[in-house]
């Protein structure tokens, strides 16, 4: 069970890394949107 969970986590991190690498501009844009939303939420 733990091995399966660990595998899922590693896969998720790996996929996220690939997405960030291939769509770096979009990732930065998404991060900017998140910061704006965070600022709006937390004031």
Coordinates of N, CA and C in Angstrom, one line a residue:
X1 N 0.8 -1.2 0.0 CA 0.0 0.0 0.0 C 0.9 1.3 0.0
X2 N 1.9 1.3 0.9 CA 2.7 2.4 0.9 C 3.5 2.6 -0.4
X3 N 3.9 1.5 -0.9 CA 4.7 1.5 -2.2 C 3.9 2.1 -3.3
X4 N 2.6 1.7 -3.3 CA 1.7 2.3 -4.4 C 1.5 3.8 -4.2
X5 N 1.3 4.2 -2.9 CA 1.2 5.6 -2.6 C 2.4 6.4 -3.0
X6 N 3.6 5.8 -2.7 CA 4.9 6.5 -3.0 C 5.0 6.6 -4.5
X7 N 4.7 5.5 -5.2 CA 4.7 5.6 -6.7 C 3.8 6.6 -7.3
X8 N 2.6 6.8 -6.7 CA 1.7 7.8 -7.2 C 2.3 9.2 -7.0
X9 N 2.9 9.4 -5.8 CA 3.5 10.7 -5.5 C 4.6 11.0 -6.4
X10 N 5.5 10.1 -6.7 CA 6.6 10.3 -7.6 C 6.1 10.6 -9.0
X11 N 5.1 9.8 -9.4 CA 4.6 10.0 -10.8 C 4.0 11.4 -10.9
X12 N 3.3 11.8 -9.8 CA 2.7 13.2 -9.8 C 3.7 14.3 -9.9
X13 N 4.8 14.1 -9.1 CA 5.8 15.1 -9.1 C 6.5 15.1 -10.5
X14 N 6.8 13.9 -11.1 CA 7.4 13.8 -12.4 C 6.6 14.5 -13.5
X15 N 5.3 14.2 -13.5 CA 4.4 14.8 -14.5 C 4.3 16.3 -14.3
X16 N 4.2 16.8 -13.1 CA 4.2 18.2 -12.9 C 5.5 18.9 -13.4
X17 N 6.6 18.2 -13.1 CA 7.9 18.7 -13.6 C 7.9 18.8 -15.1
X18 N 7.4 17.8 -15.8 CA 7.4 17.8 -17.2 C 6.5 18.9 -17.8
X19 N 5.3 19.0 -17.2 CA 4.4 20.0 -17.6 C 5.0 21.4 -17.4
X20 N 5.6 21.7 -16.3 CA 6.3 23.0 -16.0 C 7.4 23.2 -17.0
X21 N 8.1 22.2 -17.4 CA 9.2 22.3 -18.3 C 8.8 22.6 -19.7
X22 N 7.7 21.9 -20.2 CA 7.3 22.1 -21.6 C 6.4 23.3 -21.7
X23 N 5.7 23.7 -20.7 CA 4.8 24.9 -20.8 C 5.2 25.9 -19.8
X24 N 6.5 26.3 -19.8 CA 7.0 27.2 -18.8 C 6.3 28.5 -18.7
X25 N 6.0 29.1 -19.9 CA 5.3 30.3 -19.9 C 3.9 30.2 -19.3
X26 N 3.2 29.1 -19.6 CA 1.8 28.9 -19.1 C 1.9 28.7 -17.6
X27 N 3.0 28.0 -17.1 CA 3.1 27.7 -15.7 C 3.4 29.0 -15.0
X28 N 4.2 29.9 -15.5 CA 4.4 31.2 -14.9 C 3.1 32.0 -14.8
X29 N 2.4 32.0 -15.9 CA 1.1 32.7 -16.0 C 0.2 32.1 -14.9
X30 N 0.1 30.8 -14.8 CA -0.7 30.2 -13.8 C -0.3 30.5 -12.4
X31 N 1.0 30.6 -12.2 CA 1.5 31.0 -10.8 C 1.1 32.4 -10.6
X32 N 1.2 33.3 -11.6 CA 0.8 34.7 -11.4 C -0.7 34.8 -11.0
X33 N -1.5 34.0 -11.7 CA -3.0 34.0 -11.4 C -3.2 33.5 -10.0
X34 N -2.4 32.5 -9.6 CA -2.6 32.0 -8.2 C -2.2 33.0 -7.2
X35 N -1.1 33.8 -7.4 CA -0.7 34.8 -6.5 C -1.8 35.9 -6.4
X36 N -2.4 36.3 -7.6 CA -3.4 37.3 -7.6 C -4.6 36.8 -6.7
X37 N -5.0 35.5 -7.0 CA -6.1 34.9 -6.2 C -5.8 34.9 -4.7
X38 N -4.6 34.5 -4.4 CA -4.1 34.4 -3.0 C -4.2 35.8 -2.4
X39 N -3.7 36.8 -3.1 CA -3.8 38.2 -2.5 C -5.2 38.7 -2.3
X40 N -6.1 38.3 -3.3 CA -7.5 38.7 -3.2 C -8.1 38.0 -2.0
X41 N -7.8 36.8 -1.8 CA -8.4 36.0 -0.7 C -7.9 36.4 0.7
X42 N -6.5 36.6 0.8 CA -5.9 36.9 2.1 C -5.8 38.4 2.3
X43 N -6.1 39.2 1.3 CA -6.0 40.6 1.5 C -4.6 41.1 1.4

